[in-house]
Short mmCIF file of C-alpha atoms in Angstrom, two decimals:
data_model
loop_
_atom_site.label_atom_id
_atom_site.label_comp_id
_atom_site.label_asym_id
_atom_site.label_seq_id
_atom_site.Cartn_x
_atom_site.Cartn_y
_atom_site.Cartn_z
CA MET A 1 -74.66 -36.46 -59.06
CA SER A 2 -75.19 -34.71 -55.73
CA ARG A 3 -73.81 -36.05 -52.47
CA GLY A 4 -77.21 -37.35 -51.32
CA ASP A 5 -78.24 -38.83 -54.68
CA THR A 6 -77.98 -42.66 -54.71
CA GLY A 7 -78.84 -43.00 -58.38
CA THR A 8 -82.21 -44.70 -57.78
CA ASP A 9 -85.84 -43.63 -57.31
CA ASP A 10 -86.64 -46.51 -54.96
CA TYR A 11 -88.41 -44.98 -51.96
CA ARG A 12 -87.14 -47.81 -49.75
CA VAL A 13 -83.57 -46.56 -50.05
CA LYS A 14 -82.78 -44.24 -47.15
CA VAL A 15 -79.88 -41.77 -47.35
CA ARG A 16 -78.17 -41.00 -44.09
CA PRO A 17 -77.29 -37.29 -43.87
CA GLY A 18 -73.60 -36.46 -43.89
CA LYS A 19 -71.82 -35.48 -40.69
CA PRO A 20 -69.04 -32.92 -40.38
CA SER A 21 -65.59 -34.31 -39.75
CA ARG A 22 -64.23 -33.96 -36.23
CA PRO A 23 -61.15 -35.12 -34.32
CA ARG A 24 -61.20 -38.72 -33.22
CA THR A 25 -60.10 -37.58 -29.76
CA LYS A 26 -59.94 -34.38 -27.73
CA ILE A 27 -56.39 -35.20 -26.68
CA ARG A 28 -54.13 -33.08 -28.88
CA PRO A 29 -50.44 -33.80 -29.55
CA ASP A 30 -47.92 -32.38 -27.07
CA TYR A 31 -45.08 -30.51 -28.76
CA SER A 32 -43.46 -29.14 -25.60
CA SER A 33 -40.38 -31.35 -26.09
CA ALA A 34 -40.19 -30.93 -29.89
CA PRO A 35 -36.99 -29.35 -31.31
CA ARG A 36 -37.10 -25.57 -31.51
CA GLY A 37 -36.27 -23.36 -34.48
CA ARG A 38 -36.16 -19.59 -34.98
CA ILE A 39 -37.77 -18.01 -38.04
CA TYR A 40 -35.24 -15.96 -40.01
CA ARG A 41 -37.19 -15.35 -43.20
CA VAL A 42 -40.77 -15.61 -44.49
CA ASP A 43 -41.30 -15.98 -48.23
CA ARG A 44 -44.65 -16.72 -49.89
CA GLY A 45 -45.97 -19.20 -47.38
CA ARG A 46 -42.61 -20.85 -46.82
CA TYR A 47 -40.82 -20.31 -43.53
CA HIS A 48 -37.03 -20.42 -43.41
CA VAL A 49 -36.03 -21.69 -39.99
CA ARG A 50 -32.69 -22.11 -38.23
CA MET A 51 -32.75 -24.91 -35.67
CA VAL A 52 -31.72 -23.69 -32.23
CA GLU A 53 -29.66 -26.73 -31.17
CA THR A 54 -28.13 -27.93 -34.44
CA GLY A 55 -27.93 -24.69 -36.43
CA ILE A 56 -29.35 -26.48 -39.50
CA ASP A 57 -31.45 -24.36 -41.86
CA VAL A 58 -34.75 -25.93 -42.89
CA VAL A 59 -37.74 -24.83 -44.94
CA ALA A 60 -41.12 -25.36 -43.31
CA VAL A 61 -44.85 -24.88 -43.75
CA LYS A 62 -47.37 -23.96 -41.08
CA ALA A 63 -49.41 -26.77 -39.58
CA ARG A 64 -53.10 -26.67 -40.41
CA GLU A 65 -54.11 -26.63 -36.75
CA LEU A 66 -52.42 -23.23 -36.28
CA GLY A 67 -55.17 -21.69 -38.41
CA ARG A 68 -54.74 -18.06 -39.42
CA ARG A 69 -52.24 -17.27 -36.68
CA GLY A 70 -49.41 -15.20 -38.09
CA ILE A 71 -45.80 -16.34 -37.82
CA VAL A 72 -43.12 -13.65 -38.16
CA VAL A 73 -39.36 -13.33 -38.24
CA GLY A 74 -37.97 -13.92 -34.75
CA ASP A 75 -40.64 -16.41 -33.65
CA VAL A 76 -39.39 -19.53 -31.87
CA CYS A 77 -41.41 -22.52 -33.05
CA ALA A 78 -41.88 -26.21 -32.28
CA MET A 79 -40.65 -28.14 -35.33
CA VAL A 80 -41.66 -31.59 -36.55
CA GLY A 81 -41.23 -33.56 -39.76
CA ASP A 82 -38.06 -33.63 -41.87
CA LEU A 83 -35.48 -31.50 -40.03
CA SER A 84 -32.49 -32.61 -42.09
CA GLY A 85 -32.36 -29.44 -44.16
CA ARG A 86 -31.80 -31.41 -47.37
CA LYS A 87 -32.92 -29.93 -50.66
CA ASP A 88 -36.62 -30.30 -51.53
CA THR A 89 -37.59 -31.38 -47.99
CA LEU A 90 -40.22 -29.67 -45.86
CA ALA A 91 -40.56 -29.49 -42.11
CA ARG A 92 -43.72 -28.45 -40.30
CA ILE A 93 -44.29 -25.73 -37.71
CA ALA A 94 -46.50 -27.32 -35.08
CA GLY A 95 -46.56 -24.55 -32.50
CA VAL A 96 -45.30 -21.05 -31.67
CA ASP A 97 -43.74 -20.26 -28.30
CA GLU A 98 -44.87 -17.26 -26.27
CA ARG A 99 -43.21 -14.06 -27.48
CA SER A 100 -41.03 -12.03 -25.12
CA THR A 101 -41.40 -8.82 -27.16
CA VAL A 102 -43.52 -7.80 -30.16
CA LEU A 103 -42.63 -4.83 -32.36
CA ARG A 104 -45.70 -3.71 -34.29
CA ARG A 105 -47.09 -0.84 -36.30
CA VAL A 106 -50.50 0.13 -37.69
CA GLY A 107 -51.06 0.90 -41.35
CA GLU A 108 -51.92 4.51 -42.14
CA GLU A 109 -52.47 4.47 -45.89
CA GLY A 110 -54.26 2.50 -48.60
CA GLU A 111 -56.01 -0.80 -48.00
CA ALA A 112 -53.82 -1.53 -44.98
CA SER A 113 -55.07 1.54 -43.10
CA GLY A 114 -55.96 0.60 -39.54
CA ASN A 115 -54.56 -2.92 -39.81
CA GLU A 116 -52.06 -3.86 -37.13
CA ARG A 117 -48.92 -5.56 -38.40
CA ILE A 118 -46.27 -7.35 -36.36
CA ILE A 119 -42.83 -6.52 -37.72
CA VAL A 120 -40.70 -8.89 -35.66
CA ALA A 121 -40.89 -10.92 -32.46
CA ASN A 122 -38.50 -11.70 -29.58
CA ALA A 123 -36.04 -8.87 -30.29
CA ASP A 124 -34.05 -7.16 -27.52
CA GLN A 125 -33.36 -3.78 -29.06
CA LEU A 126 -34.40 -1.51 -31.91
CA VAL A 127 -31.74 0.23 -33.98
CA ILE A 128 -33.28 3.30 -35.62
CA VAL A 129 -31.20 4.22 -38.67
CA ALA A 130 -31.48 7.88 -39.75
CA ALA A 131 -29.41 9.80 -42.27
CA LEU A 132 -28.09 13.24 -41.35
CA ALA A 133 -28.55 14.29 -45.00
CA GLN A 134 -29.78 12.89 -48.33
CA PRO A 135 -32.50 12.29 -47.23
CA GLU A 136 -32.93 14.87 -44.50
CA PRO A 137 -33.60 13.47 -40.99
CA ARG A 138 -37.27 13.27 -40.01
CA THR A 139 -37.65 13.56 -36.27
CA GLY A 140 -41.32 12.61 -36.49
CA MET A 141 -40.46 9.15 -37.80
CA ILE A 142 -37.66 8.73 -35.26
CA ASP A 143 -40.06 9.66 -32.47
CA ARG A 144 -42.64 7.14 -33.62
CA CYS A 145 -40.07 4.35 -33.83
CA VAL A 146 -38.93 5.17 -30.29
CA VAL A 147 -42.55 5.01 -29.11
CA ALA A 148 -43.06 1.59 -30.74
CA ALA A 149 -39.86 0.26 -29.15
CA TYR A 150 -40.74 1.52 -25.66
CA ASP A 151 -44.24 0.05 -25.98
CA ALA A 152 -42.68 -3.30 -26.92
CA GLY A 153 -40.27 -3.19 -23.98
CA MET A 154 -37.18 -2.93 -26.20
CA ASP A 155 -34.00 -0.91 -25.78
CA VAL A 156 -33.29 1.77 -28.40
CA ILE A 157 -30.14 2.72 -30.33
CA LEU A 158 -30.14 5.71 -32.69
CA ALA A 159 -27.66 5.13 -35.54
CA LEU A 160 -26.96 8.35 -37.45
CA THR A 161 -25.42 7.74 -40.88
CA LYS A 162 -23.73 9.98 -43.48
CA SER A 163 -22.06 12.20 -40.89
CA ASP A 164 -19.61 13.20 -43.62
CA LEU A 165 -22.47 15.20 -45.17
CA ALA A 166 -23.89 16.99 -42.10
CA PRO A 167 -23.18 17.39 -38.36
CA ALA A 168 -24.99 15.35 -35.73
CA GLU A 169 -25.11 17.90 -32.90
CA GLU A 170 -28.72 18.99 -33.48
CA LEU A 171 -30.15 15.48 -33.31
CA ARG A 172 -27.93 14.66 -30.35
CA ALA A 173 -29.39 17.60 -28.45
CA ILE A 174 -32.92 16.34 -29.13
CA TYR A 175 -32.46 12.68 -28.19
CA GLU A 176 -29.72 12.56 -25.56
CA PRO A 177 -32.14 13.75 -22.80
CA MET A 178 -34.15 10.57 -23.46
CA GLY A 179 -31.13 8.49 -22.52
CA LEU A 180 -30.85 6.94 -25.99
CA ASP A 181 -27.62 5.30 -27.09
CA ILE A 182 -26.48 7.36 -30.10
CA VAL A 183 -23.92 6.10 -32.61
CA VAL A 184 -22.64 8.28 -35.45
CA THR A 185 -21.11 6.77 -38.60
CA SER A 186 -19.96 8.15 -41.95
CA VAL A 187 -20.24 4.90 -43.86
CA VAL A 188 -21.51 5.67 -47.37
CA GLU A 189 -21.58 3.77 -50.64
CA HIS A 190 -19.67 4.91 -53.70
CA GLY A 191 -19.31 3.57 -57.19
CA ASP A 192 -20.97 0.73 -59.01
CA ASP A 193 -19.43 -1.87 -56.69
CA SER A 194 -21.58 -0.47 -53.83
CA GLU A 195 -18.81 -1.02 -51.29
CA ALA A 196 -18.79 0.91 -47.99
CA LYS A 197 -16.12 3.60 -48.39
CA THR A 198 -15.34 7.04 -47.03
CA HIS A 199 -13.98 10.22 -48.56
CA SER A 200 -10.71 10.43 -46.66
CA GLU A 201 -8.52 8.61 -44.19
CA ALA A 202 -9.74 10.83 -41.32
CA LYS A 203 -13.37 10.09 -42.14
CA THR A 204 -12.53 6.41 -42.46
CA ASN A 205 -11.18 6.42 -38.92
CA ARG A 206 -14.29 8.23 -37.69
CA ALA A 207 -16.53 5.73 -39.47
CA ASP A 208 -14.57 2.83 -37.97
CA ASP A 209 -15.05 4.31 -34.50
CA GLY A 210 -18.82 4.51 -35.01
CA LEU A 211 -19.00 0.99 -36.47
CA ALA A 212 -16.89 -0.36 -33.61
CA GLN A 213 -19.31 1.15 -31.09
CA LEU A 214 -22.28 -0.30 -32.93
CA ARG A 215 -20.66 -3.73 -33.22
CA GLU A 216 -20.15 -3.78 -29.46
CA LYS A 217 -23.78 -2.86 -28.82
CA LEU A 218 -25.06 -5.56 -31.21
CA THR A 219 -22.97 -8.38 -29.73
CA GLY A 220 -25.04 -10.86 -27.74
CA ARG A 221 -28.34 -9.17 -28.60
CA VAL A 222 -31.23 -9.68 -31.03
CA SER A 223 -31.40 -6.33 -32.84
CA VAL A 224 -33.89 -4.97 -35.38
CA LEU A 225 -32.89 -2.24 -37.84
CA VAL A 226 -35.62 0.12 -39.07
CA GLY A 227 -35.52 3.34 -41.04
CA HIS A 228 -36.75 5.30 -44.04
CA SER A 229 -35.79 4.11 -47.49
CA GLY A 230 -32.47 5.62 -48.54
CA VAL A 231 -30.99 6.29 -45.09
CA GLY A 232 -28.19 3.76 -45.63
CA LYS A 233 -29.61 0.83 -43.66
CA SER A 234 -28.55 -1.81 -46.20
CA THR A 235 -25.11 -0.19 -46.55
CA LEU A 236 -24.70 -0.28 -42.78
CA ILE A 237 -25.69 -3.95 -42.62
CA ASN A 238 -23.22 -4.82 -45.39
CA ALA A 239 -20.47 -3.04 -43.46
CA LEU A 240 -21.35 -4.96 -40.29
CA ILE A 241 -22.12 -8.31 -41.95
CA PRO A 242 -20.38 -8.56 -45.36
CA GLN A 243 -21.97 -11.93 -46.14
CA ALA A 244 -25.44 -10.34 -45.96
CA SER A 245 -24.95 -8.79 -49.44
CA ARG A 246 -28.02 -6.58 -49.15
CA GLU A 247 -28.95 -4.62 -52.27
CA ILE A 248 -28.23 -0.90 -52.05
CA GLY A 249 -30.49 1.70 -53.65
CA ARG A 250 -30.11 5.35 -54.56
CA VAL A 251 -31.78 8.47 -53.22
CA ASN A 252 -33.93 10.33 -55.73
CA GLU A 253 -32.35 13.78 -56.18
CA VAL A 254 -35.72 15.40 -56.89
CA THR A 255 -37.92 13.97 -54.14
CA GLY A 256 -35.17 13.24 -51.61
CA ARG A 257 -36.64 9.78 -51.02
CA GLY A 258 -34.95 6.42 -51.25
CA ARG A 259 -36.04 3.33 -53.11
CA HIS A 260 -37.14 0.16 -51.34
CA THR A 261 -34.39 -2.46 -51.66
CA SER A 262 -35.36 -4.81 -48.80
CA THR A 263 -38.76 -6.35 -49.51
CA SER A 264 -39.10 -8.53 -46.41
CA ALA A 265 -37.61 -8.86 -42.93
CA MET A 266 -34.61 -11.16 -42.72
CA ALA A 267 -32.37 -12.20 -39.83
CA PHE A 268 -28.59 -12.65 -40.01
CA ASP A 269 -26.21 -14.24 -37.53
CA TYR A 270 -23.89 -11.59 -36.15
CA LEU A 271 -20.34 -12.77 -35.38
CA GLY A 272 -21.78 -15.94 -33.90
CA ALA A 273 -22.87 -13.97 -30.84
CA GLY A 274 -26.04 -12.17 -31.80
CA THR A 275 -28.71 -11.66 -34.44
CA VAL A 276 -29.35 -8.66 -36.70
CA ILE A 277 -32.76 -8.38 -38.39
CA ASP A 278 -33.09 -6.14 -41.45
CA THR A 279 -36.57 -4.81 -42.22
CA PRO A 280 -37.99 -3.16 -45.36
CA GLY A 281 -37.81 0.63 -45.49
CA VAL A 282 -40.99 2.25 -44.16
CA ARG A 283 -42.76 5.48 -45.10
CA THR A 284 -45.30 5.49 -42.25
CA PHE A 285 -45.30 4.02 -38.73
CA GLY A 286 -48.78 3.98 -37.20
CA LEU A 287 -49.08 3.91 -33.41
CA ALA A 288 -52.80 3.57 -32.80
CA HIS A 289 -52.11 0.58 -30.52
CA VAL A 290 -49.87 2.49 -28.09
CA THR A 291 -51.26 3.81 -24.78
CA PRO A 292 -49.63 6.43 -22.50
CA ASP A 293 -48.87 3.67 -19.98
CA GLY A 294 -47.19 1.63 -22.71
CA LEU A 295 -44.97 4.59 -23.61
CA LEU A 296 -44.04 5.15 -19.96
CA ARG A 297 -42.20 1.81 -20.02
CA GLY A 298 -39.35 3.64 -21.69
CA PHE A 299 -39.28 6.30 -18.94
CA PRO A 300 -39.07 4.37 -15.65
CA ASP A 301 -38.23 7.54 -13.68
CA LEU A 302 -41.35 9.28 -15.01
CA ASP A 303 -43.41 6.12 -14.51
CA GLU A 304 -42.78 6.35 -10.76
CA ILE A 305 -43.88 10.00 -10.71
CA ALA A 306 -46.98 9.17 -12.78
CA ASP A 307 -48.17 6.95 -9.92
CA HIS A 308 -49.14 10.20 -8.15
CA CYS A 309 -51.40 11.29 -11.03
CA PRO A 310 -55.19 11.10 -10.63
CA ARG A 311 -56.94 8.08 -12.12
CA GLY A 312 -57.40 8.37 -15.88
CA CYS A 313 -54.68 11.00 -16.33
CA THR A 314 -53.39 11.09 -19.92
CA HIS A 315 -50.13 12.85 -18.88
CA GLU A 316 -50.48 15.32 -21.76
CA ALA A 317 -49.45 18.97 -21.43
CA GLY A 318 -52.07 21.09 -19.68
CA VAL A 319 -53.86 18.21 -17.94
CA ILE A 320 -55.06 19.31 -14.50
CA GLU A 321 -53.21 17.80 -11.50
CA CYS A 322 -50.77 15.79 -13.65
CA ALA A 323 -47.85 14.90 -11.39
CA LEU A 324 -45.39 15.46 -14.24
CA ASP A 325 -46.09 19.22 -13.88
CA ASP A 326 -45.74 19.24 -10.10
CA PRO A 327 -42.55 21.07 -8.96
CA GLN A 328 -42.51 18.72 -5.98
CA PHE A 329 -41.50 15.90 -8.31
CA VAL A 330 -40.07 17.69 -11.38
CA GLU A 331 -37.97 20.80 -10.91
CA PRO A 332 -38.23 23.34 -13.75
CA ASP A 333 -35.23 23.51 -16.16
CA SER A 334 -33.84 20.24 -14.85
CA LEU A 335 -32.84 17.12 -16.79
CA LEU A 336 -36.02 15.46 -15.53
CA ALA A 337 -38.07 18.36 -16.95
CA ALA A 338 -36.35 17.81 -20.30
CA ARG A 339 -37.33 14.14 -20.15
CA VAL A 340 -40.95 15.13 -19.43
CA GLU A 341 -40.84 17.33 -22.53
CA SER A 342 -39.43 14.46 -24.59
CA PHE A 343 -42.07 12.08 -23.26
CA ARG A 344 -44.88 14.45 -24.19
CA ARG A 345 -43.43 15.01 -27.64
CA LEU A 346 -43.44 11.27 -28.20
CA LEU A 347 -46.94 11.05 -26.77
CA ALA A 348 -48.18 13.68 -29.22
CA SER A 349 -46.48 11.92 -32.15
CA ARG A 350 -48.85 8.96 -31.88
CA GLY A 351 -51.66 10.83 -33.60
CA LYS A 352 -49.61 12.50 -36.31
CA GLN A 353 -49.05 10.89 -39.69
CA GLU A 354 -45.40 11.07 -40.68
CA TRP A 355 -44.47 10.45 -44.30
#
């Protein structure tokens, strides 16, 4: 029987047409004073949240009124419902606070091509993990990660792993002119127990020095780790946060590529004074959303010079009247000239697909 069918043929029976449902009032609930929680994991429509004030971990679902709005690791949300954290209880995410930073990338392959994806929200710094060997370092991917971080307004740390297999001087020479913090470690995994070990006592001391530097830089910050599969990101996290117990994969000896071991972003408390967010290994990092002005955020000294450029200047090499080529502002063969070269290399990397 259809909705309008009354079950009778009597012409005197009138059927009133149905009306769409609507809120009883235009006054919506105010969640400004609701308890806040930070998303530390997203798994199949369930959001794992750590309450900011109590530290209790709860599982939550998204409120219907939030619609299709995406919620990602790092988001700070207004929480209602059962916040006890007891087994088989569900809280509800009623609102998402404004994000201070957003790290994003654009898909460059398959069905996701052209789709913008937010990786994490409200992070302070990006830790780019790159191996010096096995697999070989890919400066194109490092460049693109730096671009994404600068566009998001985040600080950048370059963590070079497996220094026991290759020297770090070449990559240092490329990225030190940018002013990046560079940390070198020789932490590697050996044996079936997948523990972080080194080949000798000297290398152990060198690894400890690098880890100590990284620990200091992570303290009191919200840090995101990104990198190719197989660069030792999970091994590094296990060395920094033993309770994380991240699965460690192997590098394919034929292709030189690693295997994905992290399937979703996940946040870990770091020594009670910071947060470390592990992300799945990536093969591409699209930057279609980044503009030259967005990239200049990471080069405040060049940003001031760019104010003298003509309107609409793209700041690329060879552009007429670009202030970055003017000897009045940038002396040839100076450190500032090296930074201009680095900036333009990053600018050019936006349109190149790096696998």
